[in-house]
XYZ file of C-alpha atoms in Angstrom:
642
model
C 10.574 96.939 -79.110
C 10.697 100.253 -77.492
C 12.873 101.137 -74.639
C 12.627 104.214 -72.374
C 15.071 104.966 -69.350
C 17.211 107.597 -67.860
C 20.008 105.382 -66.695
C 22.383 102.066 -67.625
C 19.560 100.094 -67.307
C 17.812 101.261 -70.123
C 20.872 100.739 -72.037
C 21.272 97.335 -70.945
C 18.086 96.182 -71.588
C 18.248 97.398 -74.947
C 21.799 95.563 -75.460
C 19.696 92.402 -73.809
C 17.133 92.459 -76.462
C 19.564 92.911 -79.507
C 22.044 90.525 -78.282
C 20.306 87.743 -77.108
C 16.545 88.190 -78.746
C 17.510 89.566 -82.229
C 14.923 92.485 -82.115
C 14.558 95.602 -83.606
C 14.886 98.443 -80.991
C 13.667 102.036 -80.401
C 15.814 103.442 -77.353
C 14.448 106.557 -75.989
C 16.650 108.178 -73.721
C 17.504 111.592 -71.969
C 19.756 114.513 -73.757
C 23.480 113.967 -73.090
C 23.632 116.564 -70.640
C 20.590 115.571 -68.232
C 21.133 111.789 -68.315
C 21.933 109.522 -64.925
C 25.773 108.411 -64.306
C 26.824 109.815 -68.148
C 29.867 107.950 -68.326
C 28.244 104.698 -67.058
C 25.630 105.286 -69.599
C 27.941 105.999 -72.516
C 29.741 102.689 -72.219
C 26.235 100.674 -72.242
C 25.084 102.133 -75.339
C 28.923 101.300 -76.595
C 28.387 97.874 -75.333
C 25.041 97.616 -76.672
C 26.211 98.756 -80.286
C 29.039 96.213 -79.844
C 26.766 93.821 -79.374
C 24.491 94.753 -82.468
C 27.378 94.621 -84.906
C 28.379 91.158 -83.386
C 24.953 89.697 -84.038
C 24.801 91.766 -87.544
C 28.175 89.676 -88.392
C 26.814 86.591 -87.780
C 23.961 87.386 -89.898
C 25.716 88.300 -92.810
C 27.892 85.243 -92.593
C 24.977 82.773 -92.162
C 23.623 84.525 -95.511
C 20.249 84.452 -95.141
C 19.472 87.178 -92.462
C 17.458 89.977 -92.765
C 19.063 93.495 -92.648
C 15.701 95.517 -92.460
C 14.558 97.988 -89.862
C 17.635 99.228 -88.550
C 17.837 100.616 -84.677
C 17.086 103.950 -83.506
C 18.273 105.949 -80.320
C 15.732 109.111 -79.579
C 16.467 112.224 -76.992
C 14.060 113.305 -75.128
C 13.629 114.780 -71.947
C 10.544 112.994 -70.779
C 8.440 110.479 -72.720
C 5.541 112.411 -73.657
C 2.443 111.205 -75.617
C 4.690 112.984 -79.268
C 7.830 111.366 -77.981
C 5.988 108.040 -77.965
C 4.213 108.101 -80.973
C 7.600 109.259 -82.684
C 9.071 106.193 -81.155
C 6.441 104.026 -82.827
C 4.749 102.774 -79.825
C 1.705 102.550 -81.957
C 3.512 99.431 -84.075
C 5.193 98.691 -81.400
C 5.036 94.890 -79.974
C 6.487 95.927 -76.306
C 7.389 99.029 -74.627
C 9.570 99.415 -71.297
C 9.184 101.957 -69.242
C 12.691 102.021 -66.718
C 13.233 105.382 -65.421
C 14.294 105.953 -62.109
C 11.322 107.831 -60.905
C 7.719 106.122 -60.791
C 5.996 108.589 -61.431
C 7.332 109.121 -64.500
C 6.758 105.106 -65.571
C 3.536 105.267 -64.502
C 2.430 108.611 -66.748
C 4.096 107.213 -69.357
C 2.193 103.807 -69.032
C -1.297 104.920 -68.951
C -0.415 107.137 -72.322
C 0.934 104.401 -73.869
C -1.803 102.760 -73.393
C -4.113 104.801 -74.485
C -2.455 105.600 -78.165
C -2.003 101.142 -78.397
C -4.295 99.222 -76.505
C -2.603 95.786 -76.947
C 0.809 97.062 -76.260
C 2.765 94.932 -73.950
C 3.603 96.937 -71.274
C 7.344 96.666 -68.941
C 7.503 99.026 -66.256
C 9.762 99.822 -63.444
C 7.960 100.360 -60.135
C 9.787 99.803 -56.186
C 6.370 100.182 -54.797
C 5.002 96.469 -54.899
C 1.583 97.783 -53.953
C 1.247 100.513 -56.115
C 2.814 98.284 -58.699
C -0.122 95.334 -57.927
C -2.980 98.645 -58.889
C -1.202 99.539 -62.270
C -1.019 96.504 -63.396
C -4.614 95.855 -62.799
C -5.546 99.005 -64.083
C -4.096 98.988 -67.325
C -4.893 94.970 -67.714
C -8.069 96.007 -67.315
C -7.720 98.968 -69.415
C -6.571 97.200 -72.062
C -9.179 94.528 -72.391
C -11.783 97.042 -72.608
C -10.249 98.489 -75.220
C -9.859 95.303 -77.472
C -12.883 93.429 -76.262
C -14.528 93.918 -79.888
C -11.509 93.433 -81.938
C -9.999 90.775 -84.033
C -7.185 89.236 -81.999
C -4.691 90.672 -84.599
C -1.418 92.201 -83.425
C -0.408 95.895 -83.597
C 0.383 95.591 -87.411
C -2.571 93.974 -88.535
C -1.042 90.468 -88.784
C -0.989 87.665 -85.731
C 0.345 88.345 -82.334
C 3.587 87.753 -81.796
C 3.259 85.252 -79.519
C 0.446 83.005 -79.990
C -1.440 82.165 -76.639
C 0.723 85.165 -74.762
C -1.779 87.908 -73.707
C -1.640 91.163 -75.814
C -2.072 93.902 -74.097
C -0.552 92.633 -70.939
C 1.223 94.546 -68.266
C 3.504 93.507 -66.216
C 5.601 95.688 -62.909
C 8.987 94.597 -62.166
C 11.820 95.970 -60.112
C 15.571 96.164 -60.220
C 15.724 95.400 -56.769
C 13.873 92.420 -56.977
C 15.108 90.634 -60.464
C 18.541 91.522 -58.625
C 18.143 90.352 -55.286
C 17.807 86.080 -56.165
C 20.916 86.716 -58.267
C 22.537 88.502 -55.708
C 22.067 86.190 -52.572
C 22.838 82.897 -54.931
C 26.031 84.539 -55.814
C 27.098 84.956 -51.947
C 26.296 81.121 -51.534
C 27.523 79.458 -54.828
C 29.764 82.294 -56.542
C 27.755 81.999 -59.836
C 25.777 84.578 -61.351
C 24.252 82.341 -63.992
C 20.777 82.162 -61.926
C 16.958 81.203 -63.145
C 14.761 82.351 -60.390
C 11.296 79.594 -61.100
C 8.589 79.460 -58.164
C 11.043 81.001 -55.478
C 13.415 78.130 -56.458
C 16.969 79.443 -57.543
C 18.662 77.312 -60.025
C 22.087 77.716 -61.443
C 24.144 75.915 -64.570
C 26.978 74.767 -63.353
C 29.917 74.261 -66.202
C 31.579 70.780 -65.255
C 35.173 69.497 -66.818
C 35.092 65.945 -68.175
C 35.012 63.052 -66.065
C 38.397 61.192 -65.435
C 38.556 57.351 -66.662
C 36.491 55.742 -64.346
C 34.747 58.629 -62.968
C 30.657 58.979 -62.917
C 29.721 62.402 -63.481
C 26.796 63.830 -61.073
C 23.985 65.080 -63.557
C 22.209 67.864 -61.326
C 18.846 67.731 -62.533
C 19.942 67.526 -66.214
C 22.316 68.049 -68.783
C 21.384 71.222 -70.635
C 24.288 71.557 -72.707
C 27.932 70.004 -74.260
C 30.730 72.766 -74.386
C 32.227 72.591 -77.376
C 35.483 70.343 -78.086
C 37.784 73.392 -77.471
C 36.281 75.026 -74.290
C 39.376 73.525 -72.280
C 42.311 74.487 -74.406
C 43.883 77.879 -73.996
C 44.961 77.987 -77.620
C 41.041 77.021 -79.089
C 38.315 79.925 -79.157
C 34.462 79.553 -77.389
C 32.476 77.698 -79.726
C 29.260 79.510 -81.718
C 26.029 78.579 -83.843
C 28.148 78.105 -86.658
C 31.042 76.040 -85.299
C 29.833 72.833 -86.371
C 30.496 70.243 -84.213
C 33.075 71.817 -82.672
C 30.854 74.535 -80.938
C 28.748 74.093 -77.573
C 25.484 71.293 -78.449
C 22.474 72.400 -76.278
C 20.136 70.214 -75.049
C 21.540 66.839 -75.837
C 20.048 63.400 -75.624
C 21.162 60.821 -73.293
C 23.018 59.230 -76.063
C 24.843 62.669 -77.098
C 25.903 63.193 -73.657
C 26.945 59.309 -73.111
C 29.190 59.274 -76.635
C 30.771 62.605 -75.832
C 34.203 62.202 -74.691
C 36.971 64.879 -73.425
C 34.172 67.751 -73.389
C 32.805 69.266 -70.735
C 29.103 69.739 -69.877
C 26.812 72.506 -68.500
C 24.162 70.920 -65.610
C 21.374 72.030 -63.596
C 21.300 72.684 -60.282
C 19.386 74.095 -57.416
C 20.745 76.454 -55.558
C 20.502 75.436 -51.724
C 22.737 76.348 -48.504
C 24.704 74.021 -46.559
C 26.035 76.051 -43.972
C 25.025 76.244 -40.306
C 21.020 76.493 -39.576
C 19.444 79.656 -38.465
C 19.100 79.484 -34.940
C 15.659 79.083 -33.575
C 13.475 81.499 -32.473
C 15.183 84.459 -34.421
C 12.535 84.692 -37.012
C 9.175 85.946 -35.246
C 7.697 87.235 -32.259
C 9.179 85.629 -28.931
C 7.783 82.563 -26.766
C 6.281 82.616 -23.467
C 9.211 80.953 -22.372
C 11.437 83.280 -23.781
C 10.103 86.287 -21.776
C 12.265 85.042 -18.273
C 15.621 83.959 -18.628
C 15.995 80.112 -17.299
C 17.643 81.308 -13.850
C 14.690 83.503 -12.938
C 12.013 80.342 -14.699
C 13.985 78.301 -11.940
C 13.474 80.470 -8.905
C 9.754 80.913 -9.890
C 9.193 76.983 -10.455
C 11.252 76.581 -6.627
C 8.826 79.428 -4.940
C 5.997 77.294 -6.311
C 6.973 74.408 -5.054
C 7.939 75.906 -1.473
C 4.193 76.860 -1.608
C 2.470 73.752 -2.311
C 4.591 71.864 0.220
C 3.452 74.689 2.516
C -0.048 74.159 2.035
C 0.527 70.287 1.714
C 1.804 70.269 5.372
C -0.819 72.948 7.030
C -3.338 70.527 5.514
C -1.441 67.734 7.579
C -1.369 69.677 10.996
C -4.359 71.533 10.745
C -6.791 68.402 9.051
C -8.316 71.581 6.474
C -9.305 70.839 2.811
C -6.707 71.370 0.362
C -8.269 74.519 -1.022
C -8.654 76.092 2.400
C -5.043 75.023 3.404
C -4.247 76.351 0.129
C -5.841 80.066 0.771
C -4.516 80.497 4.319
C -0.696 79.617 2.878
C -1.380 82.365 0.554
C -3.087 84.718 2.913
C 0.369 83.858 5.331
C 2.088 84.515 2.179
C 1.685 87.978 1.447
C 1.742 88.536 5.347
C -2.405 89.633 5.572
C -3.545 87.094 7.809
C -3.922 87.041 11.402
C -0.592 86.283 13.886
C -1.140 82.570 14.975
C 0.003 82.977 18.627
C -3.135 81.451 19.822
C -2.472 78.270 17.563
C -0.421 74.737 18.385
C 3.144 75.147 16.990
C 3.139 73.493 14.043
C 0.762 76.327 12.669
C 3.141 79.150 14.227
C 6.063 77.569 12.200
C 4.464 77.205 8.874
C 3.355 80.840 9.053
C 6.770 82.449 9.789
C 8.081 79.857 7.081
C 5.303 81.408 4.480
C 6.328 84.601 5.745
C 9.980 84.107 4.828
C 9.286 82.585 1.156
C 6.609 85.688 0.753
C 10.035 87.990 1.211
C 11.920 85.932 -1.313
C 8.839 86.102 -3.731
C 9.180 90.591 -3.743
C 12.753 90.292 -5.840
C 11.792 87.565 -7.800
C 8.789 88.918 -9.042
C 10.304 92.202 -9.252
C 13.277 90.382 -11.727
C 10.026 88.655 -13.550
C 8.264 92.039 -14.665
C 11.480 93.789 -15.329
C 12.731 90.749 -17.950
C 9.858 90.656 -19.230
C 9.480 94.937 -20.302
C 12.928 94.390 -21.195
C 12.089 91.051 -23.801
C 9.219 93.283 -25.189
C 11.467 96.346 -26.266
C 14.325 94.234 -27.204
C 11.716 92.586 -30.177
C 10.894 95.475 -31.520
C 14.336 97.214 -31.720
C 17.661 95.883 -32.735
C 19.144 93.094 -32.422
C 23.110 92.268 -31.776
C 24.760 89.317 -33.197
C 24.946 86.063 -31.004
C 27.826 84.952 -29.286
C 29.075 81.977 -31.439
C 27.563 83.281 -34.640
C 29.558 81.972 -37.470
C 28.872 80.632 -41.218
C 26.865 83.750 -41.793
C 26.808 86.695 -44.696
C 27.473 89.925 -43.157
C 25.441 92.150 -45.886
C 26.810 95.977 -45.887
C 23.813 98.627 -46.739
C 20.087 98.457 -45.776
C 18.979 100.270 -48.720
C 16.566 99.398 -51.902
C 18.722 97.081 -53.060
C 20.078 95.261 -49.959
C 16.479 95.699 -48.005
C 15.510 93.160 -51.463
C 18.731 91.104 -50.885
C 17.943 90.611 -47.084
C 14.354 89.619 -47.156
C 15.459 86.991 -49.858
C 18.416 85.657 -47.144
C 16.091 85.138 -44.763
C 13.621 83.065 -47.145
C 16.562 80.655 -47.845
C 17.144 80.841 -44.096
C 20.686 81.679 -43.921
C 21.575 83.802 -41.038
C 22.673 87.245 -41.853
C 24.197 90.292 -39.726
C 23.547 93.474 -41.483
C 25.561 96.717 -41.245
C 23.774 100.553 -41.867
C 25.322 103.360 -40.702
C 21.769 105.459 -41.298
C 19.380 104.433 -38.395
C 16.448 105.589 -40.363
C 17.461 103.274 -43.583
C 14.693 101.898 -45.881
C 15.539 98.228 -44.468
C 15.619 99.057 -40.956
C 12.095 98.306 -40.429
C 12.458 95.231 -42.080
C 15.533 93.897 -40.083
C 13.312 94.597 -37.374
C 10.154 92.876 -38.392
C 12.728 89.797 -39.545
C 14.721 90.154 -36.019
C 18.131 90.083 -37.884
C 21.101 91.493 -36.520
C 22.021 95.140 -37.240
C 25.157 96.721 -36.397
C 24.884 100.566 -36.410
C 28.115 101.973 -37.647
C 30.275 103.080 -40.854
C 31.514 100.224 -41.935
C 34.613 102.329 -42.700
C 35.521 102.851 -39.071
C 37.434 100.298 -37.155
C 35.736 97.828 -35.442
C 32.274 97.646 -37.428
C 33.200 94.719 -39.122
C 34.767 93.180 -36.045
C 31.279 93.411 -34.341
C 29.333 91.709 -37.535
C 31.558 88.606 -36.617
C 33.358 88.801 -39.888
C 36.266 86.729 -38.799
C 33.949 83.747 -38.578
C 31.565 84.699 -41.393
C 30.570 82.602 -44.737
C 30.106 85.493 -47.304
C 29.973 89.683 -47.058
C 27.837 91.424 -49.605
C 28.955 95.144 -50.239
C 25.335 96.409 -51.562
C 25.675 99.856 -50.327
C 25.678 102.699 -52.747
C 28.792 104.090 -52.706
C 31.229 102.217 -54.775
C 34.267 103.276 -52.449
C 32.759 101.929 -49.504
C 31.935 98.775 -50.777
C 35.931 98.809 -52.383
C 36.681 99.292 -48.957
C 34.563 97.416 -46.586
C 35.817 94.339 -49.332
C 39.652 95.475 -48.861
C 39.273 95.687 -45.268
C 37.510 92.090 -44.872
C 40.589 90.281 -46.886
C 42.836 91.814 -44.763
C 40.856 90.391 -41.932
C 40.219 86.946 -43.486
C 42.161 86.199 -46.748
C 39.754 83.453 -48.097
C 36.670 85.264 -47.371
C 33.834 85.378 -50.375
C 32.995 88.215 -51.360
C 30.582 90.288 -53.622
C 30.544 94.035 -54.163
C 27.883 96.007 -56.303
C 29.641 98.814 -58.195
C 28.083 101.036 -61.107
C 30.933 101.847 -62.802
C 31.614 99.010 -65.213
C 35.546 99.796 -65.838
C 36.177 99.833 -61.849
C 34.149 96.860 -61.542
C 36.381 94.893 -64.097
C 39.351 96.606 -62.366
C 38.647 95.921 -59.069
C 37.959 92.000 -59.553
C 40.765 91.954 -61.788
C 43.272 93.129 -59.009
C 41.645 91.184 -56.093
C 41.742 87.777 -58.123
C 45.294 87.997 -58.533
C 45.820 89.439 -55.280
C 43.730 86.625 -53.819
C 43.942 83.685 -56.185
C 41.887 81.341 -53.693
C 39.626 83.544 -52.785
C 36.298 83.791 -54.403
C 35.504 87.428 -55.875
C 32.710 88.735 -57.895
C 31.361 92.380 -58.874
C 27.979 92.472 -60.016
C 25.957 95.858 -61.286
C 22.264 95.879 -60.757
C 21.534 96.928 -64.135
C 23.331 93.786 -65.568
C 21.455 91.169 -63.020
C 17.916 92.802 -63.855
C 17.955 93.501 -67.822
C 17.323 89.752 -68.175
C 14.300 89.953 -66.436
C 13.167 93.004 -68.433
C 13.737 91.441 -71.548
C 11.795 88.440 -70.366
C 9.136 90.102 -69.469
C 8.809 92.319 -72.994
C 9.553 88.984 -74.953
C 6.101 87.717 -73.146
C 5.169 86.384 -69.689
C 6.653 82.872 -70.636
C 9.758 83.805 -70.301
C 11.725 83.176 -67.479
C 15.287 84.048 -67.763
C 18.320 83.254 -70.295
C 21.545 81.329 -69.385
C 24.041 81.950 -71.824
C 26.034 79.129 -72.546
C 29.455 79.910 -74.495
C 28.368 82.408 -77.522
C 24.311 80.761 -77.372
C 21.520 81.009 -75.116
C 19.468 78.779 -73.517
C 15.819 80.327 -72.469
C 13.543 79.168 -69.392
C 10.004 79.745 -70.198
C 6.742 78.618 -68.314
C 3.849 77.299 -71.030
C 0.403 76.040 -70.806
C 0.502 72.518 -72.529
C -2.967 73.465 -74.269
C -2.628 74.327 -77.923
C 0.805 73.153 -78.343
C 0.398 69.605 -80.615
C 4.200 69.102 -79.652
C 3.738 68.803 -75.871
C 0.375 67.808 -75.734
C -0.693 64.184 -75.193
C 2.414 63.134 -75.649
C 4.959 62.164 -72.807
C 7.712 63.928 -71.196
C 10.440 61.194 -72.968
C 8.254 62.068 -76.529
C 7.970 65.814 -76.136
C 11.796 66.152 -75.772
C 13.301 67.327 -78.967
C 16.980 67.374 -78.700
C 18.725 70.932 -79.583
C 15.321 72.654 -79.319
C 13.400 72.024 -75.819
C 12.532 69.898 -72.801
C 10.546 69.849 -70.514
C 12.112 70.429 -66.711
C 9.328 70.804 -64.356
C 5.565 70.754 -64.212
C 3.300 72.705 -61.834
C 1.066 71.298 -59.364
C -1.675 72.458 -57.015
C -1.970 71.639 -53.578
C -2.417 68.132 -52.263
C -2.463 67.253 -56.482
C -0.256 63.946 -57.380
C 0.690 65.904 -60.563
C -1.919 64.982 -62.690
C -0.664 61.874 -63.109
C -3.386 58.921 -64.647
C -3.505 54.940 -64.326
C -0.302 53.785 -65.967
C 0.963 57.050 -66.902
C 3.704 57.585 -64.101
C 2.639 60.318 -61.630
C 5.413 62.653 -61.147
C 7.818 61.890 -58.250
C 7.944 64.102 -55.375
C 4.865 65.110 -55.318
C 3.352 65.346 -51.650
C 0.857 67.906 -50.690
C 1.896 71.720 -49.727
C -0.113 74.906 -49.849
C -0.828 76.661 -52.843
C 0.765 75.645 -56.295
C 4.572 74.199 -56.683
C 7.002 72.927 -59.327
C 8.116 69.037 -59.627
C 11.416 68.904 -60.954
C 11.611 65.082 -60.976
C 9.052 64.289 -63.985
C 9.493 60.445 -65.207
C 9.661 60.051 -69.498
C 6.193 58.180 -68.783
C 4.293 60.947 -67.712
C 1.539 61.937 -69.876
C 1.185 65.652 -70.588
C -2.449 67.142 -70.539
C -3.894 70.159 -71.789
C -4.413 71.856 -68.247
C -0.838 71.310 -67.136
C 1.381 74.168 -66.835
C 5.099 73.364 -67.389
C 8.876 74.536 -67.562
C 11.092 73.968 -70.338
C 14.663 74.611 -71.460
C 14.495 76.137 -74.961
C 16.518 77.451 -77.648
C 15.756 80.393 -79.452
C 15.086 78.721 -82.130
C 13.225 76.004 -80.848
C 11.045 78.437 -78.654
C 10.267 80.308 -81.814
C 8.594 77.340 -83.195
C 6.846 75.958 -80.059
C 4.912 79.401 -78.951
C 4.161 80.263 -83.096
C 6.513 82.781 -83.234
C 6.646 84.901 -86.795
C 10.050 84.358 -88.356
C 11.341 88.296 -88.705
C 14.535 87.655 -88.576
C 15.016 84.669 -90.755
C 17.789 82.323 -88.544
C 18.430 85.332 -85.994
C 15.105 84.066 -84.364
């Protein structure tokens, strides 16, 4: 694997792929003097060799690990077409591409291409739409290139991953891979977070049962923590533990015969706080244009006018329509005096005068409501009256702009708080109609007006570390108990920080979370091969999510969900179904529950052991690394470290 950035996330990514994938890494970064946040840097690549030495240790003591190819760290200042080919992108499997600067990932890319054809490609774009036409282009790029080869991988030998496209490309962001872990931590307070088909799921660590107690299972049971997780005086379990250490994926009977451990459950992540209140989300109602006093007086001068008409039709003996057209013409005071007429004609004409003077103001109030509902959806809006149970989010930049749009798809009612008017996210608060109050959130009373008193969660995303310190500081004082995350760079104040406010606030729910962290998962995933979906770690192991075709793979296919379980090594979670599809499901195979029509393709997360699974089903399983190694094919490198 080859890794190119100018900041922590480069270093993070690497430390992600050492730690947690076992793989041999070329990390390409800046000179010392020209690199991103130096200090901030310098204590990923400590963390990362940490890391590296930890899973070098473990090797050794296993005794049958392999040694060979050891890490390299290049400087360079940008990653030409010699810097690349010194990195070995040519034998490379993957290569990221994480600088800062697009324009930088996207040179790189199409060089990188060009000197490896089936390289799998990671790069770092913001721009979704630009991000959509490189990854066509050098998809496309690719399979040109390889369209009369062999199939073999970059060293001659098999892919890597059998079945997961060579030569693939694939555009991430950190604002995006951040943002699902980021709004799940302001609801739950957990940061362990599997993002599958816009569904957020979390594993939740849960303390034995008492005597008599039924334990809720979530979805399932992905893991036992090992016998000592609950004793101050006992250490975290690991692969070599025995039976003392954490048991992933456990059959029923495993988890029904383990007593006085705890276990590690899925969930999904889900909001139970107050609903967003209607008509907030998109462009206003016909009714909404008058306000209900002013839909009142129009509904009463309608009536006064068809009573009018009703009753000159009575004294006069004229069809309704012409009855109708003389009220009118009375009205708006352009028909002819009736002094010539009985009385009864005289006195519905000055009475149709008089309701034609309360019409003026009335319509006047009607066109000026409705100018003033027409700006007010395209600018700003202010938070309710009443508005409580909401996450005031602080910064409307590439990060919280990310955070915000994924609020709102959860539908969880948000008040946001820029102090730039011309922000990045302003235009989408607007689109969104969220409520935006202008102001440093530093100054007195900014908070005050984003209801914060009454609100469920505030997210410091802005990016000034010192702000967010203090917008948090500021909030406690305000409400002692309120939830809070803050996003801060530096990794030492971050641990600092939540150090200091957990003690200070022991009931109070506190957690600091740096972008980098939240997205190197994601990058990782992504270089490993599209299956993968994200990583959980669980103790001193990992469990993997991936996303497989059932086709090719004689352990899944054919076989049921109940038979394709194998216990410490994979299962299957949820299966993938197209619209208005029962799930595939045959005569007397057990259709998966759940299943009712929607648009477009979903997951079922409620599969039955009975269900049959078919070549053209696409499912989601729970995996070790292990145990993924030897589903997908993978070529045993690393001896055990697989």
């Amino acid at each position: 694997m080859v890794v190119c950035g100018d900041d922590g996330l480069a270093h993070r990514l690497a430390a992600e792929l050492r730690g947690v994938y076992r793989e041999q890494v070329t990390l390409v970064v800046p000179p010392s003097g020209r690199r991103v946040r130096q200090p901030v840097v310098g204590r990923a690549r400590a963390a990362s060799a940490a890391l590296l030495d930890m899973v070098n240790a473990a090797v050794n003591r296993s005794g049958n690990g392999d040694q060979g190819g050891a890490d390299r760290e290049l400087e360079a200042t940008e990653p030409t077409e010699d810097v690349l080919a010194d990195a070995g992108v040519e034998r490379a499997t993957a290569l990221a591409l994480v600088y800062d600067d697009d324009e930088t990932n996207i040179r790189a890319a199409l060089t990188a291409r060009r000197l490896n054809p089936r390289l799998r490609l990671v790069l770092r774009l913001y721009n979704r739409r630009l991000g959509q036409h490189i990854e066509e282009l050098l998809d496309q790029s690719a399979a040109l290139a390889t369209r009369d080869g062999s199939g073999s991988g970059p060293d001659g030998g098999p892919d890597a991953w059998s079945g997961s496209g060579s030569g693939s490309t694939t555009v991430l962001s950190d604002a995006d891979t951040a943002a699902p872990a980021l709004a799940a931590t302001a609801l739950v307070g957990t940061s362990k977070i599997v993002d599958t088909d816009g569904i957020l799921l979390r594993a939740v660590e849960r303390h034995p049962p008492a005597p008599g107690e039924v334990a809720d299972p979530g979805l399932c049971t992905l893991a036992l923590l090992s016998a000592t997780s609950n004793d101050p005086a006992g250490t975290d379990g690991s692969e070599d533990s025995g039976e003392q250490g954490p048991q992933l994926l456990p059959d029923a009977a495993a988890v029904e015969a383990a007593t006085g451990r705890g276990t590690v459950v899925l969930e999904q992540v889900s909001y139970s706080g107050p609903p967003l209140p209607a008509g907030r989300a998109g462009v206003p109602a016909f009714g909404e244009l008058f306000s209900r006093r002013l839909r009142w007086s129009l509904a009463g001068l309608a009536a006064c006018v068809v009573a009018l008409a009703v009753a000159l039709m009575v004294v006069t003996g004229d069809h309704p329509l012409h009855a109708t057209y003389v009220t009118l013409l009375d009205l708006f005071s352009i028909n002819e005096p009736a002094h010539n007429d009985d009385v009864g004609r005289q006195i519905l004409q000055l009475l149709s005068g008089f309701v034609g003077l309360l019409l003026l103001p009335v319509l006047l109030a009607a066109v000026l409501e409705a100018l003033g509902t027409f700006r007010t959806a395209s600018s700003l809006r202010k938070p309710p009256r009443g508005l409580g149970g909401h996450v005031v989010l602080l910064g409307l930049g590439k990060i919280g702009t990310r955070v915000l749009t994924r609020l709102r798809e959860m539908d969880i009612p948000v008040v946001c708080v820029e102090a730039d008017p011309e922000a990045r996210g302003m235009a989408t608060a607007r689109r969104l109609r969220v409520p935006v109050v202008l102001g440093d959130v530093t100054q007195e009373g900014v908070l005050e007006a984003a209801k914060i008193h009454r609100a469920h969660s505030l997210l410091a995303l802005t990016s000034v570390d010192t702000t967010n310190l203090e917008a948090v500081l500021y909030a406690r004082s305000v409400r002692s108990r309120l939830r809070v995350v803050l996003r801060l760079y530096d990794d030492d104040f971050a641990t600092a920080v939540y150090r200091t406010l957990r003690a200070a606030h022991p009931r109070a729910l506190t957690r600091s979370r740096s972008v980098t962290h939240l997205a190197a998962p994601s990058f990782a995933g992504a270089m490993m091969g599209r299956q993968i979906l994200g990583a959980i770690p669980v103790e001193r192991r990992v469990l993997l999510f991936a996303a497989v075709e059932v086709a090719g793979h004689p352990q899944l296919e054919g076989k049921t969900v109940g038979e394709a379980f194998r216990a410490g090594a994979w299962r299957v979670l949820a299966l993938e179904v197209a619209d208005g599809a029962s799930g595939g499901g045959r005569a007397g195979s057990g259709g998966p529950v759940g299943s009712s029509g929607s648009v477009g393709s979903r997951l079922v997360w409620e599969l039955p052991d009975t269900y049959v699974l078919r070549g053209v089903d696409r499912v989601v399983l729970a995996a070790t690394r292990r145990g993924l190694a030897e589903l997908l094919g993978r070529r045993a490198r690393h001896g055990s470290g697989v």
